[in-house]
């Protein structure tokens, strides 16, 4: 039960629940007890409890899932503006974390119709398809699928350690200057969920980009699947 104080009861409940999260008693991803249990524990009405929880939801501390329950929200570990063209490696380093790569594979195969269209290739032209999971301090955060035309990287292509941007500049003197991007929500893809080590209630954001060089030639078509619990993307919008 909450200790009597001059503060409103909902504020006392709010402070108590914030402290439970801060001290790790309520851990990230944990499902909260029922409203009935919490109101009884705190000695307050459900209406008072709901007001405190509404504020916590507005603050991004908890998240309600319809028909499932209320959970302690997993804090994003990486923030970036979508108006900025970034490599995943640079983005992770900028947050003070160590970038890594696991499950690296690549194939040489004919481009699919949509891949050929995006890279301005003829149907059947060969591409290298590179798949890998990027980690931040050993935590899987992004599943990357990159497609590079064989005519650009040649037959001796054997992959790259971290940034594809740095690889293209170093090995081929190709500088990516801009990209055309789209972002989508991916639901219930078992393969991606397994690679990113997230549960069925997790969320995945797909950022698809066609990358161009300074001559407006498409060089790279990428599909990056971000663990939405580990990223916080934002857009700065300005008014003329």
PDB file of C-alpha atoms in Angstrom:
ATOM      1  CA  UNK A   1       0.000   0.000   0.000  1.00  0.00           C
ATOM      2  CA  UNK A   2       1.168   3.523  -0.757  1.00  0.00           C
ATOM      3  CA  UNK A   3       2.326   5.649   2.166  1.00  0.00           C
ATOM      4  CA  UNK A   4       0.052   8.703   2.672  1.00  0.00           C
ATOM      5  CA  UNK A   5       1.474  11.897   1.161  1.00  0.00           C
ATOM      6  CA  UNK A   6       0.265  15.322   0.120  1.00  0.00           C
ATOM      7  CA  UNK A   7       0.684  14.324  -3.520  1.00  0.00           C
ATOM      8  CA  UNK A   8      -2.337  12.976  -5.439  1.00  0.00           C
ATOM      9  CA  UNK A   9      -2.693   9.199  -5.215  1.00  0.00           C
ATOM     10  CA  UNK A  10      -2.224   8.733  -8.958  1.00  0.00           C
ATOM     11  CA  UNK A  11       1.109  10.579  -8.736  1.00  0.00           C
ATOM     12  CA  UNK A  12       2.246   8.365  -5.848  1.00  0.00           C
ATOM     13  CA  UNK A  13       1.307   5.281  -7.882  1.00  0.00           C
ATOM     14  CA  UNK A  14       3.126   6.706 -10.880  1.00  0.00           C
ATOM     15  CA  UNK A  15       6.297   7.320  -8.849  1.00  0.00           C
ATOM     16  CA  UNK A  16       6.135   3.822  -7.385  1.00  0.00           C
ATOM     17  CA  UNK A  17       5.767   2.129 -10.759  1.00  0.00           C
ATOM     18  CA  UNK A  18       8.507   4.266 -12.301  1.00  0.00           C
ATOM     19  CA  UNK A  19      10.789   3.195  -9.441  1.00  0.00           C
ATOM     20  CA  UNK A  20       9.953  -0.477 -10.045  1.00  0.00           C
ATOM     21  CA  UNK A  21      11.065  -0.075 -13.668  1.00  0.00           C
ATOM     22  CA  UNK A  22      14.142   2.003 -12.817  1.00  0.00           C
ATOM     23  CA  UNK A  23      15.396  -0.513 -10.245  1.00  0.00           C
ATOM     24  CA  UNK A  24      14.779  -3.489 -12.539  1.00  0.00           C
ATOM     25  CA  UNK A  25      12.076  -5.101 -10.426  1.00  0.00           C
ATOM     26  CA  UNK A  26       9.862  -4.677 -13.468  1.00  0.00           C
ATOM     27  CA  UNK A  27      12.129  -5.692 -16.332  1.00  0.00           C
ATOM     28  CA  UNK A  28      11.940  -4.746 -20.002  1.00  0.00           C
ATOM     29  CA  UNK A  29       9.348  -6.848 -21.813  1.00  0.00           C
ATOM     30  CA  UNK A  30       7.700  -8.010 -18.569  1.00  0.00           C
ATOM     31  CA  UNK A  31       3.925  -8.299 -18.505  1.00  0.00           C
ATOM     32  CA  UNK A  32       2.460  -6.228 -15.668  1.00  0.00           C
ATOM     33  CA  UNK A  33       0.103  -7.674 -13.066  1.00  0.00           C
ATOM     34  CA  UNK A  34      -3.616  -7.123 -13.642  1.00  0.00           C
ATOM     35  CA  UNK A  35      -5.284  -3.834 -12.760  1.00  0.00           C
ATOM     36  CA  UNK A  36      -7.116  -5.599  -9.936  1.00  0.00           C
ATOM     37  CA  UNK A  37      -3.845  -6.867  -8.445  1.00  0.00           C
ATOM     38  CA  UNK A  38      -2.048  -3.524  -8.752  1.00  0.00           C
ATOM     39  CA  UNK A  39      -4.928  -1.443  -7.355  1.00  0.00           C
ATOM     40  CA  UNK A  40      -5.147  -3.832  -4.390  1.00  0.00           C
ATOM     41  CA  UNK A  41      -1.352  -3.743  -3.879  1.00  0.00           C
ATOM     42  CA  UNK A  42      -1.243   0.061  -3.957  1.00  0.00           C
ATOM     43  CA  UNK A  43      -4.499   0.515  -2.050  1.00  0.00           C
ATOM     44  CA  UNK A  44      -6.023   2.753  -4.720  1.00  0.00           C
ATOM     45  CA  UNK A  45      -9.003   2.620  -7.028  1.00  0.00           C
ATOM     46  CA  UNK A  46      -8.745   1.281 -10.582  1.00  0.00           C
ATOM     47  CA  UNK A  47      -9.591   4.751 -11.903  1.00  0.00           C
ATOM     48  CA  UNK A  48      -6.604   6.217 -10.042  1.00  0.00           C
ATOM     49  CA  UNK A  49      -4.369   3.401 -11.265  1.00  0.00           C
ATOM     50  CA  UNK A  50      -5.489   3.902 -14.859  1.00  0.00           C
ATOM     51  CA  UNK A  51      -4.601   7.600 -14.691  1.00  0.00           C
ATOM     52  CA  UNK A  52      -1.069   6.733 -13.527  1.00  0.00           C
ATOM     53  CA  UNK A  53      -0.724   4.088 -16.242  1.00  0.00           C
ATOM     54  CA  UNK A  54      -2.004   6.505 -18.887  1.00  0.00           C
ATOM     55  CA  UNK A  55       0.826   8.888 -18.013  1.00  0.00           C
ATOM     56  CA  UNK A  56       3.353   6.035 -18.107  1.00  0.00           C
ATOM     57  CA  UNK A  57       2.105   5.043 -21.552  1.00  0.00           C
ATOM     58  CA  UNK A  58       2.443   8.648 -22.751  1.00  0.00           C
ATOM     59  CA  UNK A  59       6.004   8.662 -21.405  1.00  0.00           C
ATOM     60  CA  UNK A  60       6.790   5.512 -23.372  1.00  0.00           C
ATOM     61  CA  UNK A  61       7.469   3.415 -20.279  1.00  0.00           C
ATOM     62  CA  UNK A  62       4.733   0.850 -20.884  1.00  0.00           C
ATOM     63  CA  UNK A  63       2.778  -0.396 -23.890  1.00  0.00           C
ATOM     64  CA  UNK A  64      -0.683  -1.956 -24.045  1.00  0.00           C
ATOM     65  CA  UNK A  65      -1.398  -4.839 -26.387  1.00  0.00           C
ATOM     66  CA  UNK A  66      -5.102  -5.259 -27.040  1.00  0.00           C
ATOM     67  CA  UNK A  67      -6.374  -8.535 -25.646  1.00  0.00           C
ATOM     68  CA  UNK A  68      -2.928  -9.500 -24.334  1.00  0.00           C
ATOM     69  CA  UNK A  69      -1.983  -7.152 -21.517  1.00  0.00           C
ATOM     70  CA  UNK A  70       0.326  -4.284 -20.561  1.00  0.00           C
ATOM     71  CA  UNK A  71       4.087  -4.650 -20.843  1.00  0.00           C
ATOM     72  CA  UNK A  72       7.157  -2.743 -19.737  1.00  0.00           C
ATOM     73  CA  UNK A  73       8.388  -1.228 -22.965  1.00  0.00           C
ATOM     74  CA  UNK A  74      11.797  -2.257 -24.226  1.00  0.00           C
ATOM     75  CA  UNK A  75      13.924   0.851 -24.524  1.00  0.00           C
ATOM     76  CA  UNK A  76      15.392   1.550 -27.952  1.00  0.00           C
ATOM     77  CA  UNK A  77      19.159   1.358 -27.873  1.00  0.00           C
ATOM     78  CA  UNK A  78      19.853   3.147 -31.158  1.00  0.00           C
ATOM     79  CA  UNK A  79      18.356   6.446 -32.357  1.00  0.00           C
ATOM     80  CA  UNK A  80      18.660   7.962 -35.820  1.00  0.00           C
ATOM     81  CA  UNK A  81      16.963  10.417 -38.120  1.00  0.00           C
ATOM     82  CA  UNK A  82      15.580   8.837 -41.285  1.00  0.00           C
ATOM     83  CA  UNK A  83      16.534  11.891 -43.328  1.00  0.00           C
ATOM     84  CA  UNK A  84      20.185  10.907 -42.876  1.00  0.00           C
ATOM     85  CA  UNK A  85      21.796   8.288 -45.128  1.00  0.00           C
ATOM     86  CA  UNK A  86      23.752   6.064 -42.775  1.00  0.00           C
ATOM     87  CA  UNK A  87      25.563   2.755 -42.754  1.00  0.00           C
ATOM     88  CA  UNK A  88      24.486   0.380 -40.004  1.00  0.00           C
ATOM     89  CA  UNK A  89      28.115   0.133 -38.869  1.00  0.00           C
ATOM     90  CA  UNK A  90      28.449   3.906 -38.456  1.00  0.00           C
ATOM     91  CA  UNK A  91      25.068   4.133 -36.740  1.00  0.00           C
ATOM     92  CA  UNK A  92      26.033   1.530 -34.125  1.00  0.00           C
ATOM     93  CA  UNK A  93      29.456   3.100 -33.531  1.00  0.00           C
ATOM     94  CA  UNK A  94      27.896   6.519 -33.078  1.00  0.00           C
ATOM     95  CA  UNK A  95      25.876   5.162 -30.155  1.00  0.00           C
ATOM     96  CA  UNK A  96      29.086   4.054 -28.455  1.00  0.00           C
ATOM     97  CA  UNK A  97      28.530   0.361 -29.171  1.00  0.00           C
ATOM     98  CA  UNK A  98      30.639  -2.241 -30.916  1.00  0.00           C
ATOM     99  CA  UNK A  99      29.320  -3.335 -34.336  1.00  0.00           C
ATOM    100  CA  UNK A 100      29.588  -6.972 -35.350  1.00  0.00           C
ATOM    101  CA  UNK A 101      28.422  -9.438 -37.980  1.00  0.00           C
ATOM    102  CA  UNK A 102      27.090 -12.978 -37.735  1.00  0.00           C
ATOM    103  CA  UNK A 103      25.450 -15.521 -40.071  1.00  0.00           C
ATOM    104  CA  UNK A 104      27.230 -14.066 -43.131  1.00  0.00           C
ATOM    105  CA  UNK A 105      26.346 -15.754 -46.440  1.00  0.00           C
ATOM    106  CA  UNK A 106      26.374 -14.652 -50.072  1.00  0.00           C
ATOM    107  CA  UNK A 107      25.217 -16.107 -53.360  1.00  0.00           C
ATOM    108  CA  UNK A 108      25.740 -15.351 -57.036  1.00  0.00           C
ATOM    109  CA  UNK A 109      22.445 -15.798 -58.857  1.00  0.00           C
ATOM    110  CA  UNK A 110      20.221 -14.269 -61.550  1.00  0.00           C
ATOM    111  CA  UNK A 111      18.373 -11.160 -60.404  1.00  0.00           C
ATOM    112  CA  UNK A 112      14.668 -11.517 -59.764  1.00  0.00           C
ATOM    113  CA  UNK A 113      12.383  -9.286 -61.817  1.00  0.00           C
ATOM    114  CA  UNK A 114      11.963  -6.643 -59.098  1.00  0.00           C
ATOM    115  CA  UNK A 115      15.703  -6.690 -58.292  1.00  0.00           C
ATOM    116  CA  UNK A 116      16.624  -6.218 -61.951  1.00  0.00           C
ATOM    117  CA  UNK A 117      14.141  -3.366 -62.247  1.00  0.00           C
ATOM    118  CA  UNK A 118      15.466  -1.529 -59.199  1.00  0.00           C
ATOM    119  CA  UNK A 119      19.119  -1.956 -60.247  1.00  0.00           C
ATOM    120  CA  UNK A 120      18.413  -1.198 -63.927  1.00  0.00           C
ATOM    121  CA  UNK A 121      19.638  -4.606 -65.046  1.00  0.00           C
ATOM    122  CA  UNK A 122      18.466  -6.887 -67.802  1.00  0.00           C
ATOM    123  CA  UNK A 123      16.356  -9.877 -66.726  1.00  0.00           C
ATOM    124  CA  UNK A 124      18.686 -12.717 -65.791  1.00  0.00           C
ATOM    125  CA  UNK A 125      21.737 -10.506 -65.142  1.00  0.00           C
ATOM    126  CA  UNK A 126      23.717 -11.861 -62.218  1.00  0.00           C
ATOM    127  CA  UNK A 127      23.885 -10.250 -58.820  1.00  0.00           C
ATOM    128  CA  UNK A 128      25.559 -11.048 -55.522  1.00  0.00           C
ATOM    129  CA  UNK A 129      23.008 -11.397 -52.738  1.00  0.00           C
ATOM    130  CA  UNK A 130      24.598 -10.865 -49.336  1.00  0.00           C
ATOM    131  CA  UNK A 131      22.770 -11.837 -46.135  1.00  0.00           C
ATOM    132  CA  UNK A 132      24.004 -11.129 -42.614  1.00  0.00           C
ATOM    133  CA  UNK A 133      22.886 -10.204 -39.117  1.00  0.00           C
ATOM    134  CA  UNK A 134      24.382  -7.027 -37.647  1.00  0.00           C
ATOM    135  CA  UNK A 135      24.956  -6.863 -33.910  1.00  0.00           C
ATOM    136  CA  UNK A 136      25.457  -4.045 -31.407  1.00  0.00           C
ATOM    137  CA  UNK A 137      27.511  -5.176 -28.411  1.00  0.00           C
ATOM    138  CA  UNK A 138      26.717  -8.736 -29.537  1.00  0.00           C
ATOM    139  CA  UNK A 139      22.945  -8.110 -29.549  1.00  0.00           C
ATOM    140  CA  UNK A 140      21.273  -8.898 -32.924  1.00  0.00           C
ATOM    141  CA  UNK A 141      19.647  -5.674 -34.128  1.00  0.00           C
ATOM    142  CA  UNK A 142      19.432  -5.747 -37.955  1.00  0.00           C
ATOM    143  CA  UNK A 143      19.064  -8.491 -40.560  1.00  0.00           C
ATOM    144  CA  UNK A 144      20.552  -7.149 -43.804  1.00  0.00           C
ATOM    145  CA  UNK A 145      19.996  -8.359 -47.351  1.00  0.00           C
ATOM    146  CA  UNK A 146      22.139  -6.509 -49.926  1.00  0.00           C
ATOM    147  CA  UNK A 147      22.148  -7.015 -53.714  1.00  0.00           C
ATOM    148  CA  UNK A 148      25.119  -5.912 -55.809  1.00  0.00           C
ATOM    149  CA  UNK A 149      25.364  -6.312 -59.617  1.00  0.00           C
ATOM    150  CA  UNK A 150      28.114  -8.737 -60.647  1.00  0.00           C
ATOM    151  CA  UNK A 151      29.147  -6.359 -63.419  1.00  0.00           C
ATOM    152  CA  UNK A 152      30.111  -3.819 -60.730  1.00  0.00           C
ATOM    153  CA  UNK A 153      31.973  -5.979 -58.198  1.00  0.00           C
ATOM    154  CA  UNK A 154      33.335  -8.630 -60.604  1.00  0.00           C
ATOM    155  CA  UNK A 155      33.931 -12.351 -60.190  1.00  0.00           C
ATOM    156  CA  UNK A 156      36.409 -12.129 -57.302  1.00  0.00           C
ATOM    157  CA  UNK A 157      33.845 -10.800 -54.859  1.00  0.00           C
ATOM    158  CA  UNK A 158      34.163 -12.555 -51.494  1.00  0.00           C
ATOM    159  CA  UNK A 159      32.143 -10.375 -49.170  1.00  0.00           C
ATOM    160  CA  UNK A 160      32.953  -7.611 -46.684  1.00  0.00           C
ATOM    161  CA  UNK A 161      33.363  -7.373 -42.945  1.00  0.00           C
ATOM    162  CA  UNK A 162      31.226  -4.415 -41.902  1.00  0.00           C
ATOM    163  CA  UNK A 163      30.063  -1.360 -43.856  1.00  0.00           C
ATOM    164  CA  UNK A 164      29.064  -1.967 -47.473  1.00  0.00           C
ATOM    165  CA  UNK A 165      29.539   1.777 -48.102  1.00  0.00           C
ATOM    166  CA  UNK A 166      33.166   1.620 -46.904  1.00  0.00           C
ATOM    167  CA  UNK A 167      33.732  -1.562 -48.916  1.00  0.00           C
ATOM    168  CA  UNK A 168      32.520   0.033 -52.166  1.00  0.00           C
ATOM    169  CA  UNK A 169      34.656   3.130 -51.625  1.00  0.00           C
ATOM    170  CA  UNK A 170      37.790   1.217 -50.708  1.00  0.00           C
ATOM    171  CA  UNK A 171      37.629  -1.571 -53.289  1.00  0.00           C
ATOM    172  CA  UNK A 172      35.884   0.125 -56.229  1.00  0.00           C
ATOM    173  CA  UNK A 173      36.139   3.873 -55.587  1.00  0.00           C
ATOM    174  CA  UNK A 174      32.342   4.042 -55.646  1.00  0.00           C
ATOM    175  CA  UNK A 175      30.748   6.563 -53.319  1.00  0.00           C
ATOM    176  CA  UNK A 176      27.066   6.212 -52.436  1.00  0.00           C
ATOM    177  CA  UNK A 177      25.635   9.723 -52.404  1.00  0.00           C
ATOM    178  CA  UNK A 178      21.878   9.226 -51.931  1.00  0.00           C
ATOM    179  CA  UNK A 179      19.156   6.615 -51.657  1.00  0.00           C
ATOM    180  CA  UNK A 180      15.470   6.245 -52.428  1.00  0.00           C
ATOM    181  CA  UNK A 181      13.855   4.597 -49.425  1.00  0.00           C
ATOM    182  CA  UNK A 182      10.615   3.085 -48.187  1.00  0.00           C
ATOM    183  CA  UNK A 183       9.742   1.773 -44.739  1.00  0.00           C
ATOM    184  CA  UNK A 184       7.228  -0.938 -43.880  1.00  0.00           C
ATOM    185  CA  UNK A 185       6.111  -2.997 -40.898  1.00  0.00           C
ATOM    186  CA  UNK A 186       6.772  -6.739 -41.158  1.00  0.00           C
ATOM    187  CA  UNK A 187       4.471  -9.078 -39.246  1.00  0.00           C
ATOM    188  CA  UNK A 188       4.963 -12.677 -38.198  1.00  0.00           C
ATOM    189  CA  UNK A 189       7.977 -13.661 -40.289  1.00  0.00           C
ATOM    190  CA  UNK A 190       9.462 -16.631 -38.420  1.00  0.00           C
ATOM    191  CA  UNK A 191      12.814 -16.535 -40.248  1.00  0.00           C
ATOM    192  CA  UNK A 192      13.428 -12.867 -39.428  1.00  0.00           C
ATOM    193  CA  UNK A 193      12.181 -13.229 -35.843  1.00  0.00           C
ATOM    194  CA  UNK A 194      14.610 -16.117 -35.327  1.00  0.00           C
ATOM    195  CA  UNK A 195      17.574 -14.247 -36.821  1.00  0.00           C
ATOM    196  CA  UNK A 196      16.896 -11.212 -34.618  1.00  0.00           C
ATOM    197  CA  UNK A 197      16.079 -13.315 -31.558  1.00  0.00           C
ATOM    198  CA  UNK A 198      12.691 -11.702 -30.962  1.00  0.00           C
ATOM    199  CA  UNK A 199       9.404 -13.258 -29.885  1.00  0.00           C
ATOM    200  CA  UNK A 200       6.140 -13.405 -31.769  1.00  0.00           C
ATOM    201  CA  UNK A 201       5.011 -10.196 -30.046  1.00  0.00           C
ATOM    202  CA  UNK A 202       8.080  -8.318 -31.303  1.00  0.00           C
ATOM    203  CA  UNK A 203       7.974  -5.834 -34.163  1.00  0.00           C
ATOM    204  CA  UNK A 204      10.176  -5.581 -37.244  1.00  0.00           C
ATOM    205  CA  UNK A 205      10.649  -2.529 -39.458  1.00  0.00           C
ATOM    206  CA  UNK A 206      11.766  -3.088 -43.049  1.00  0.00           C
ATOM    207  CA  UNK A 207      13.787  -0.278 -44.613  1.00  0.00           C
ATOM    208  CA  UNK A 208      14.201  -0.886 -48.354  1.00  0.00           C
ATOM    209  CA  UNK A 209      16.627   1.361 -50.213  1.00  0.00           C
ATOM    210  CA  UNK A 210      18.024   1.761 -53.703  1.00  0.00           C
ATOM    211  CA  UNK A 211      21.442   3.403 -53.347  1.00  0.00           C
ATOM    212  CA  UNK A 212      22.890   5.609 -56.081  1.00  0.00           C
ATOM    213  CA  UNK A 213      26.345   6.951 -56.843  1.00  0.00           C
ATOM    214  CA  UNK A 214      27.226  10.510 -57.882  1.00  0.00           C
ATOM    215  CA  UNK A 215      26.345   9.639 -61.494  1.00  0.00           C
ATOM    216  CA  UNK A 216      22.804   8.610 -60.503  1.00  0.00           C
ATOM    217  CA  UNK A 217      23.566   4.958 -61.200  1.00  0.00           C
ATOM    218  CA  UNK A 218      21.879   2.392 -58.903  1.00  0.00           C
ATOM    219  CA  UNK A 219      24.660   0.474 -57.166  1.00  0.00           C
ATOM    220  CA  UNK A 220      23.012  -1.338 -54.293  1.00  0.00           C
ATOM    221  CA  UNK A 221      19.519  -2.562 -53.444  1.00  0.00           C
ATOM    222  CA  UNK A 222      19.200  -3.280 -49.743  1.00  0.00           C
ATOM    223  CA  UNK A 223      16.527  -4.635 -47.423  1.00  0.00           C
ATOM    224  CA  UNK A 224      17.286  -3.991 -43.759  1.00  0.00           C
ATOM    225  CA  UNK A 225      15.038  -5.601 -41.153  1.00  0.00           C
ATOM    226  CA  UNK A 226      15.339  -3.680 -37.872  1.00  0.00           C
ATOM    227  CA  UNK A 227      14.333  -5.016 -34.470  1.00  0.00           C
ATOM    228  CA  UNK A 228      11.880  -2.214 -33.648  1.00  0.00           C
ATOM    229  CA  UNK A 229      12.451  -2.657 -29.912  1.00  0.00           C
ATOM    230  CA  UNK A 230      16.113  -1.735 -30.395  1.00  0.00           C
ATOM    231  CA  UNK A 231      15.684   1.307 -32.655  1.00  0.00           C
ATOM    232  CA  UNK A 232      14.015   4.679 -32.405  1.00  0.00           C
ATOM    233  CA  UNK A 233      13.761   6.332 -35.818  1.00  0.00           C
ATOM    234  CA  UNK A 234      12.613   9.900 -36.197  1.00  0.00           C
ATOM    235  CA  UNK A 235      12.155  12.470 -38.962  1.00  0.00           C
ATOM    236  CA  UNK A 236      12.893  16.179 -38.714  1.00  0.00           C
ATOM    237  CA  UNK A 237      10.244  18.053 -40.699  1.00  0.00           C
ATOM    238  CA  UNK A 238      10.606  21.741 -41.480  1.00  0.00           C
ATOM    239  CA  UNK A 239       8.086  24.262 -42.642  1.00  0.00           C
ATOM    240  CA  UNK A 240       8.996  26.740 -45.389  1.00  0.00           C
TER     241      UNK A 240
END
